[in-house]
JSON list of C-alpha atoms in Angstrom, two decimals:
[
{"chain": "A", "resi": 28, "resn": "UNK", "atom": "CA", "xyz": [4.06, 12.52, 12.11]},
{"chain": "A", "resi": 29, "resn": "UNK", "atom": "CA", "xyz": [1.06, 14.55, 10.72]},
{"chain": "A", "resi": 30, "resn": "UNK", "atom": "CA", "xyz": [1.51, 15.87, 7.31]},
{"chain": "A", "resi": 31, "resn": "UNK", "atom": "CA", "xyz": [-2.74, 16.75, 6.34]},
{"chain": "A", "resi": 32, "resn": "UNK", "atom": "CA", "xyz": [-2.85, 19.69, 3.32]},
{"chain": "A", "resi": 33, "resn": "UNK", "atom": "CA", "xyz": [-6.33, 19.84, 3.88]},
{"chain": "A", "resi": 34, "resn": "UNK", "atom": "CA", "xyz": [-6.47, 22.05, 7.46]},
{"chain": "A", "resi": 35, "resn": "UNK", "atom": "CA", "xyz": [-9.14, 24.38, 7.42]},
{"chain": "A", "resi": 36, "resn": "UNK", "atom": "CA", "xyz": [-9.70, 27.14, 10.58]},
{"chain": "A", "resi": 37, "resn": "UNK", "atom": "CA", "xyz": [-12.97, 28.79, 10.77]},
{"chain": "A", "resi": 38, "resn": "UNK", "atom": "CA", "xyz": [-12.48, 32.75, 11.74]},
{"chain": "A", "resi": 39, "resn": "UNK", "atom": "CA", "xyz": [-16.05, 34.24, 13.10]},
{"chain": "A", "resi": 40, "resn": "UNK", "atom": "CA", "xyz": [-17.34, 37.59, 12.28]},
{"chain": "A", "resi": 41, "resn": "UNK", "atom": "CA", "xyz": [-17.08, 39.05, 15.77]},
{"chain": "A", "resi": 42, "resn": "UNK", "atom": "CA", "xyz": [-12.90, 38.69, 15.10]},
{"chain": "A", "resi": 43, "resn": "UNK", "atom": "CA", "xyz": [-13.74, 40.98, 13.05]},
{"chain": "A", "resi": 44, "resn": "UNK", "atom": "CA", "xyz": [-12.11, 44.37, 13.66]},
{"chain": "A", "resi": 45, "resn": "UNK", "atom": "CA", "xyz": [-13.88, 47.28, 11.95]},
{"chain": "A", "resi": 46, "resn": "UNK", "atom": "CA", "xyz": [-12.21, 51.00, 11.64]},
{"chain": "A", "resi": 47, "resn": "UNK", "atom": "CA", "xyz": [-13.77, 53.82, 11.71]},
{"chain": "A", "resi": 48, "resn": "UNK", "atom": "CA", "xyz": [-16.90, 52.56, 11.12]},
{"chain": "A", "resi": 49, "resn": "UNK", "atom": "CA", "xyz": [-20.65, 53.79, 13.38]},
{"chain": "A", "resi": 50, "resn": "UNK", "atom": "CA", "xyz": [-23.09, 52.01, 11.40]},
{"chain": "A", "resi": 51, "resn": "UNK", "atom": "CA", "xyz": [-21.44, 48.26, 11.62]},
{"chain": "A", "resi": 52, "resn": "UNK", "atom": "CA", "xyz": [-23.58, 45.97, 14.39]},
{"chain": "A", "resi": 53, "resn": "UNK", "atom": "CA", "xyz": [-23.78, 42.29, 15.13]},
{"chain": "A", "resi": 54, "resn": "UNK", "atom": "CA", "xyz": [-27.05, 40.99, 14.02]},
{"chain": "A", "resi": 55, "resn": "UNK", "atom": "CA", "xyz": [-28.28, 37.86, 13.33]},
{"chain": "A", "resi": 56, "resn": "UNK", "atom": "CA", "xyz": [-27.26, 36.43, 9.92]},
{"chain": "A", "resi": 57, "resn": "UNK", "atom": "CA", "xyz": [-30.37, 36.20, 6.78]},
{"chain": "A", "resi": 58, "resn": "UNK", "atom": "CA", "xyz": [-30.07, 32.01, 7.86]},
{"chain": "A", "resi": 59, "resn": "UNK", "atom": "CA", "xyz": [-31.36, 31.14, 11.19]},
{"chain": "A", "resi": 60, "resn": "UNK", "atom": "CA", "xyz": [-28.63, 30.35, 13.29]},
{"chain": "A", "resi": 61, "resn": "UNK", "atom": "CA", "xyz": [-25.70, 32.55, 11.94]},
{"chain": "A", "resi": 62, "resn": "UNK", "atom": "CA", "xyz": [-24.54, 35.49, 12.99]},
{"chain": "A", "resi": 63, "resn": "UNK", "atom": "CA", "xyz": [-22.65, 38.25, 11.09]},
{"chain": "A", "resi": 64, "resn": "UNK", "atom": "CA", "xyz": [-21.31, 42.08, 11.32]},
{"chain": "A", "resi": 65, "resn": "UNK", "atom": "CA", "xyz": [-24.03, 44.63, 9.55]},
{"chain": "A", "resi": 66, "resn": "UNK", "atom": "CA", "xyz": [-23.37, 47.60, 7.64]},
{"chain": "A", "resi": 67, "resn": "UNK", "atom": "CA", "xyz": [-26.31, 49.55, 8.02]},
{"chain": "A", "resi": 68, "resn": "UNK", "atom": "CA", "xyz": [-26.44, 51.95, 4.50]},
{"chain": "A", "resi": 69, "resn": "UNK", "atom": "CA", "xyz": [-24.62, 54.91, 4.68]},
{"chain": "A", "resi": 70, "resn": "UNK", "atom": "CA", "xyz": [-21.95, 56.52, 2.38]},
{"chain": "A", "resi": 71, "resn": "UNK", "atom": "CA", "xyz": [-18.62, 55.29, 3.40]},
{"chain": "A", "resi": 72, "resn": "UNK", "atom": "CA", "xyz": [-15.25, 53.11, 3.34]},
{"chain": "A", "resi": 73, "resn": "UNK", "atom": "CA", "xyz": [-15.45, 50.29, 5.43]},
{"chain": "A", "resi": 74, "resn": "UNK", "atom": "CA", "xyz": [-11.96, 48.86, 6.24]},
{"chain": "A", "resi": 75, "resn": "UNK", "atom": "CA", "xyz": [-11.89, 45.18, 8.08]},
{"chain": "A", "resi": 76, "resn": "UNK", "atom": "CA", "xyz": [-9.22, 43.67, 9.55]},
{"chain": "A", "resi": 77, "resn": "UNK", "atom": "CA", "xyz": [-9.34, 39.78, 9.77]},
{"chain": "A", "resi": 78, "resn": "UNK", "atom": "CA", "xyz": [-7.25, 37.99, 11.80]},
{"chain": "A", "resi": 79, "resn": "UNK", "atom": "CA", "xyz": [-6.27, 34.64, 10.39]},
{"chain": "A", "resi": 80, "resn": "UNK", "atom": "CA", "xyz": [-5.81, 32.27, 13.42]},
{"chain": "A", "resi": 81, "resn": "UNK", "atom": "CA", "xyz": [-3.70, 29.30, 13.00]},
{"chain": "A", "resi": 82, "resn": "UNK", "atom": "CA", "xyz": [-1.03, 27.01, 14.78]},
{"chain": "A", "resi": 83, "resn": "UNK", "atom": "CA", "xyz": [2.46, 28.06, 14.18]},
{"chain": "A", "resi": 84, "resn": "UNK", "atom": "CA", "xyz": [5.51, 26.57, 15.43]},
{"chain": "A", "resi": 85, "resn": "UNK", "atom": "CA", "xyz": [9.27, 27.46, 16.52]},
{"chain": "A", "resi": 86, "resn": "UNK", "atom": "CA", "xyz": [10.78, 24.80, 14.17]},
{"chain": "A", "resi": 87, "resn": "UNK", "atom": "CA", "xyz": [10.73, 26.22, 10.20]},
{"chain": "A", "resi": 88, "resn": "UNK", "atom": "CA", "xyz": [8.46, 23.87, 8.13]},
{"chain": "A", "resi": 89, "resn": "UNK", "atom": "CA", "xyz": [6.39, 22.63, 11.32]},
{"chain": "A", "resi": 90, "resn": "UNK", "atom": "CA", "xyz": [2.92, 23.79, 12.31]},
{"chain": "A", "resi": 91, "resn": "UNK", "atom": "CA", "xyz": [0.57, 25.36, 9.05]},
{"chain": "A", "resi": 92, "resn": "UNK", "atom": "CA", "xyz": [1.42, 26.60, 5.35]},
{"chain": "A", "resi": 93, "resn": "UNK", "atom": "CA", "xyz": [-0.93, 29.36, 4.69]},
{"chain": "A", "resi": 94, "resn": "UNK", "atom": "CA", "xyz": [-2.51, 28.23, 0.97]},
{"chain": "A", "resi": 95, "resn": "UNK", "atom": "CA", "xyz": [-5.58, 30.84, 0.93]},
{"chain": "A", "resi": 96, "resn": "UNK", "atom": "CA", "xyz": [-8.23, 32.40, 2.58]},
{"chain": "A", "resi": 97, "resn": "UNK", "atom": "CA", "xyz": [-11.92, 32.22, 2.20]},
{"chain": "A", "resi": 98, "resn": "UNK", "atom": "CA", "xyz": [-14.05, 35.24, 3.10]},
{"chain": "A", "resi": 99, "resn": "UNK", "atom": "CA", "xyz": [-17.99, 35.18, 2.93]},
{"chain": "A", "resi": 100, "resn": "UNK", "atom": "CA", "xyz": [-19.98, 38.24, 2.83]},
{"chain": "A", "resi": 101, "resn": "UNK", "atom": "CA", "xyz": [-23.22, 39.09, 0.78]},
{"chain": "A", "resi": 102, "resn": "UNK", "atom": "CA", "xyz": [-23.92, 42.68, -0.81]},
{"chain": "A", "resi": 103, "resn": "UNK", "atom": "CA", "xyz": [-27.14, 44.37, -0.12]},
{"chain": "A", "resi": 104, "resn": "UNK", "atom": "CA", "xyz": [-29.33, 47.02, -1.77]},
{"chain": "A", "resi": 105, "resn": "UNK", "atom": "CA", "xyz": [-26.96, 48.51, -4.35]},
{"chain": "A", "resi": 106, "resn": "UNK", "atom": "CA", "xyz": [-23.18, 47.13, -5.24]},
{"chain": "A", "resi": 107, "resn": "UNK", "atom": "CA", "xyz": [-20.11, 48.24, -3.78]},
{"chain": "A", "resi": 108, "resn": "UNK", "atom": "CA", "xyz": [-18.17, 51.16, -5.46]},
{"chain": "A", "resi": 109, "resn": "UNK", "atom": "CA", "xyz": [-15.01, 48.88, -4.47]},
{"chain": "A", "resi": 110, "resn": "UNK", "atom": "CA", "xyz": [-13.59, 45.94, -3.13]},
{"chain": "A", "resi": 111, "resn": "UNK", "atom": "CA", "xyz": [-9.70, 45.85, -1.87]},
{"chain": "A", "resi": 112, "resn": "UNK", "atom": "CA", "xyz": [-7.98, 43.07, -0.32]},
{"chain": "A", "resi": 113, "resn": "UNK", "atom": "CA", "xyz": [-4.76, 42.90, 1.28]},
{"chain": "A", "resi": 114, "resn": "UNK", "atom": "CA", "xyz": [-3.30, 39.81, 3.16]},
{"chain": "A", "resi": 115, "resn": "UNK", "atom": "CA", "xyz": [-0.29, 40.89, 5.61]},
{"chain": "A", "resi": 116, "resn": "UNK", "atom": "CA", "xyz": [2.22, 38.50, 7.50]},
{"chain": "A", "resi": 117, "resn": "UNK", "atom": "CA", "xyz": [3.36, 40.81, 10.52]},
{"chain": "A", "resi": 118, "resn": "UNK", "atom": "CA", "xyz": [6.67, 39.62, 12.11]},
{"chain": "A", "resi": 119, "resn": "UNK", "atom": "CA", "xyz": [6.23, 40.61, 15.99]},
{"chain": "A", "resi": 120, "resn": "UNK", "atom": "CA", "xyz": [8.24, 42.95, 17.10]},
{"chain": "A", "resi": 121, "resn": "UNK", "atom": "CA", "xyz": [10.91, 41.86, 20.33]},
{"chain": "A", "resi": 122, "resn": "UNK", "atom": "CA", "xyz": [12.41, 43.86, 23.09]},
{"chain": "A", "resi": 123, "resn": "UNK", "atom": "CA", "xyz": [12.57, 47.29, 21.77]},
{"chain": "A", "resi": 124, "resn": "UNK", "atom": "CA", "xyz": [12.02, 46.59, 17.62]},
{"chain": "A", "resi": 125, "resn": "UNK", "atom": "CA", "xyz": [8.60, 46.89, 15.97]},
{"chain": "A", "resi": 126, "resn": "UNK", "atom": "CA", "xyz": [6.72, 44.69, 14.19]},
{"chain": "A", "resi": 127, "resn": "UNK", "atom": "CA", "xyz": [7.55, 44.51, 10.60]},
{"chain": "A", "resi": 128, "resn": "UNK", "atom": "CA", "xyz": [4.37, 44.33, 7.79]},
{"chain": "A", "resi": 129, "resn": "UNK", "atom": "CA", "xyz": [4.97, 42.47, 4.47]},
{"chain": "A", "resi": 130, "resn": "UNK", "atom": "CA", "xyz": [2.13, 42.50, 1.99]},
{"chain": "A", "resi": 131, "resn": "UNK", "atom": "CA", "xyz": [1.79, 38.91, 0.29]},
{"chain": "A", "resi": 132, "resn": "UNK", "atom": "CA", "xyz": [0.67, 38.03, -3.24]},
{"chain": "A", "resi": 133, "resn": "UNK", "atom": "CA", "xyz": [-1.99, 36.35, -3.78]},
{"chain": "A", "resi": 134, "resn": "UNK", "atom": "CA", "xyz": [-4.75, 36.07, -6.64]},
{"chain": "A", "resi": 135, "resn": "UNK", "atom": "CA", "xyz": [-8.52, 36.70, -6.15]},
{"chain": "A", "resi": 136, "resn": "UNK", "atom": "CA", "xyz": [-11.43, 34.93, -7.24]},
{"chain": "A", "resi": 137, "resn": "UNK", "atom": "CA", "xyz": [-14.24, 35.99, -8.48]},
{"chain": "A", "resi": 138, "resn": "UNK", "atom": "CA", "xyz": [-12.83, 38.45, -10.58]},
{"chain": "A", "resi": 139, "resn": "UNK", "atom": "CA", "xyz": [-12.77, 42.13, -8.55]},
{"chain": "A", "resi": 140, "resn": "UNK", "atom": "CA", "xyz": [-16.08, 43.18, -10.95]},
{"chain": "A", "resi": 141, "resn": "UNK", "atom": "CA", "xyz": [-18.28, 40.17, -10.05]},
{"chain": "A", "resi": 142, "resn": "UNK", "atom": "CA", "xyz": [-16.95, 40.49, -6.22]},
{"chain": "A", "resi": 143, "resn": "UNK", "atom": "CA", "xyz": [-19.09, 44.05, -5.99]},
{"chain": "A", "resi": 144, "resn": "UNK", "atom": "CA", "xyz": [-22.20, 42.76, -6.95]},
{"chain": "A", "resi": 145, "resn": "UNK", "atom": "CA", "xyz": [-25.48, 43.01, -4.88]},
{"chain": "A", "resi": 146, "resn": "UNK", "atom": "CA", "xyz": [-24.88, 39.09, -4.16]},
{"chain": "A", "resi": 147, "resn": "UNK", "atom": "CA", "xyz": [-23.11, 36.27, -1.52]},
{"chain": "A", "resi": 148, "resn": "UNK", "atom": "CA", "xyz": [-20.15, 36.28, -2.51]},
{"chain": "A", "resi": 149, "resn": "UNK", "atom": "CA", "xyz": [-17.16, 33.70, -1.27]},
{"chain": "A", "resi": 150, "resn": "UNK", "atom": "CA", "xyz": [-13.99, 35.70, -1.92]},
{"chain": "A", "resi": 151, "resn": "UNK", "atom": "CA", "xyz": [-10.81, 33.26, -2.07]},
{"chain": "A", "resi": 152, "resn": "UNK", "atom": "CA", "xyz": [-7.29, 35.20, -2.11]},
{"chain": "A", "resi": 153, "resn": "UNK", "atom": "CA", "xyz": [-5.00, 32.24, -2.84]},
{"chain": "A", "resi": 154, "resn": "UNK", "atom": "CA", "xyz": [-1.51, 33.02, -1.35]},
{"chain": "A", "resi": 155, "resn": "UNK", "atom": "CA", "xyz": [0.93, 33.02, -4.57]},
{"chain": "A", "resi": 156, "resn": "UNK", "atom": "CA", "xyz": [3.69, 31.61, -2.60]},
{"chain": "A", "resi": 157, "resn": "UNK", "atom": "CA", "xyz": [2.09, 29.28, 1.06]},
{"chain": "A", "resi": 158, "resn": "UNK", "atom": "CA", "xyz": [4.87, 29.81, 4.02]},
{"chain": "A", "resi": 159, "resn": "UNK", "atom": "CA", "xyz": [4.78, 28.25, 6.77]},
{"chain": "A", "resi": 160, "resn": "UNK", "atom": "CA", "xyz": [3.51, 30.24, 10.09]},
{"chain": "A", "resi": 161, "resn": "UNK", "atom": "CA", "xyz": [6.69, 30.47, 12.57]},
{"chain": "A", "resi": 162, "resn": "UNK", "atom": "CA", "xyz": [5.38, 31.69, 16.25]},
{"chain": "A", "resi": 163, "resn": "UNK", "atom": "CA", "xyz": [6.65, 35.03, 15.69]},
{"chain": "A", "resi": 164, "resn": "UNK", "atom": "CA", "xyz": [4.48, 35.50, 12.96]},
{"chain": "A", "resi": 165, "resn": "UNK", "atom": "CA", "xyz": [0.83, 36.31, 12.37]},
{"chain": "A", "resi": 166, "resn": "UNK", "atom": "CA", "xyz": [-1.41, 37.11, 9.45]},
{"chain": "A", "resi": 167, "resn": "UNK", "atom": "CA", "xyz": [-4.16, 40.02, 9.01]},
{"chain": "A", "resi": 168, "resn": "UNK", "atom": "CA", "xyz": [-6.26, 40.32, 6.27]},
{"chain": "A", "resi": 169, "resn": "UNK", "atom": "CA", "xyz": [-8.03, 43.67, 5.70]},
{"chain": "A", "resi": 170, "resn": "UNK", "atom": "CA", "xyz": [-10.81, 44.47, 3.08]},
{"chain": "A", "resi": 171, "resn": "UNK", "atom": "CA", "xyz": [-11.11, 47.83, 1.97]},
{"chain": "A", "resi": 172, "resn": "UNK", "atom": "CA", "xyz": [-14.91, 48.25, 0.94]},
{"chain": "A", "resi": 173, "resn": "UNK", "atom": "CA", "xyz": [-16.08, 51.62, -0.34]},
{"chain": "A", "resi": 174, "resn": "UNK", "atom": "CA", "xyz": [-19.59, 51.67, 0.15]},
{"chain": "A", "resi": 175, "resn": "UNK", "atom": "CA", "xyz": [-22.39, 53.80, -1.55]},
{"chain": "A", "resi": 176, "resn": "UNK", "atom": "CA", "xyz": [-24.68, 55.27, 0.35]},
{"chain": "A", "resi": 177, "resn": "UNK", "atom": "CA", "xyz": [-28.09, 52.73, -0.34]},
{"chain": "A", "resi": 178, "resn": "UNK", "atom": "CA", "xyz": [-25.43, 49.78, 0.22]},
{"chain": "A", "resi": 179, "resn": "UNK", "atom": "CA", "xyz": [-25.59, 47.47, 2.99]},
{"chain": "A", "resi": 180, "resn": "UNK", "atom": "CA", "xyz": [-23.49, 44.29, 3.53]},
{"chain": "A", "resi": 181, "resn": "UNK", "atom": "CA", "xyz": [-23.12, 41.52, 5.66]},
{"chain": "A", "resi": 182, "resn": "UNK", "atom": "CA", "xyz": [-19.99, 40.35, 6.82]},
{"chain": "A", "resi": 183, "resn": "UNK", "atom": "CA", "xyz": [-20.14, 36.66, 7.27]},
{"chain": "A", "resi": 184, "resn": "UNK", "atom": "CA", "xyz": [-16.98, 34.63, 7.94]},
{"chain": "A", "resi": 185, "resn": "UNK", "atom": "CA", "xyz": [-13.35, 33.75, 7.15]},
{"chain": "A", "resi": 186, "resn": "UNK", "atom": "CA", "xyz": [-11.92, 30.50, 6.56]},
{"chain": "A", "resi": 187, "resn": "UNK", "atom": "CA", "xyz": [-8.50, 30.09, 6.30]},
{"chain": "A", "resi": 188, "resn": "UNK", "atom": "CA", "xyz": [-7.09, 26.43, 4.12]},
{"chain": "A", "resi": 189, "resn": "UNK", "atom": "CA", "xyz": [-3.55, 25.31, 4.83]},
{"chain": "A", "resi": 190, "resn": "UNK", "atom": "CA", "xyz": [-1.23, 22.48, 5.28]},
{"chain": "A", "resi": 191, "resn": "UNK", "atom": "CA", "xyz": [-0.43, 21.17, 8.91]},
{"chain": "A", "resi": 192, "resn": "UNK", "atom": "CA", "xyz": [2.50, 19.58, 10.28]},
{"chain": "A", "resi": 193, "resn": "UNK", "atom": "CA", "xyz": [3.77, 18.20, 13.47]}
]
């Protein structure tokens, strides 16, 4: 049996879904060798949705305890008006229901002020209560960004940390 709380699963920027959004590009990241999602400047609210990939399993307490989430992104040019996070466990929807959306707890660190600052910034949203991932279940974390318009910011990765069992 494999009980490791240290599981960590790398999400890449181009999982990344952007909405309504013309001035977001894949670019080469500021460090040789990484890539990331650029927001050129321009006046506007940036919403990302990150999907949180990791193993889930049939049998409750089995497969991976979601403890947090990691996000990596760096503020250009002028800070952000405002930051918004929002981690969602969507139960699929069978046959002919729909999926259901529940909004999880979580705290944030650094503080919401110091996470607008022209800076790289590694956002952790620690889940206030972990559950374990059954396979009709999947997570989506979205940032809400509201961008002035001198702002630019680079949208590096997501990690997510939890607990795996099998």
């Amino acid at each position: 049996m494999i009980h490791n709380i240290h599981f960590a699963q790398y999400v890449p920027p181009t999982s990344f879904h952007t909405l309504a959004v013309t001035n977001i590009t894949l670019a080469a990241g500021a460090v040789a060798g990484t890539i990331c999602q650029h927001k050129a400047a321009a006046a506007e609210t940036l919403t990302i949705s990150i999907p949180i990939e990791m193993p889930s399993n049939s049998i409750a307490l089995n497969g991976a305890k979601l403890a947090s989430i990691e996000i990596d992104y760096q503020v250009l040019i002028a800070a952000l008006t405002s930051l918004t996070p929002v981690v969602n466990l969507v139960t699929r929807g069978i046959e002919s229901a729909v999926a259901t959306v529940a909004a999880q707890t979580f705290t944030q660190s650094p503080t919401l002020a110091n996470s607008l600052t022209v800076d790289k910034h590694k956002l952790v949203l620690t889940i206030t209560t972990p559950f374990w991932m059954l396979n009709t279940q999947y997570v989506i974390c979205q940032l809400t960004a509201v961008c002035p318009g001198t702002t630019t910011l680079d949208l590096l990765a997501a990690v997510a940390n939890f607990t795996f069992r099998a």
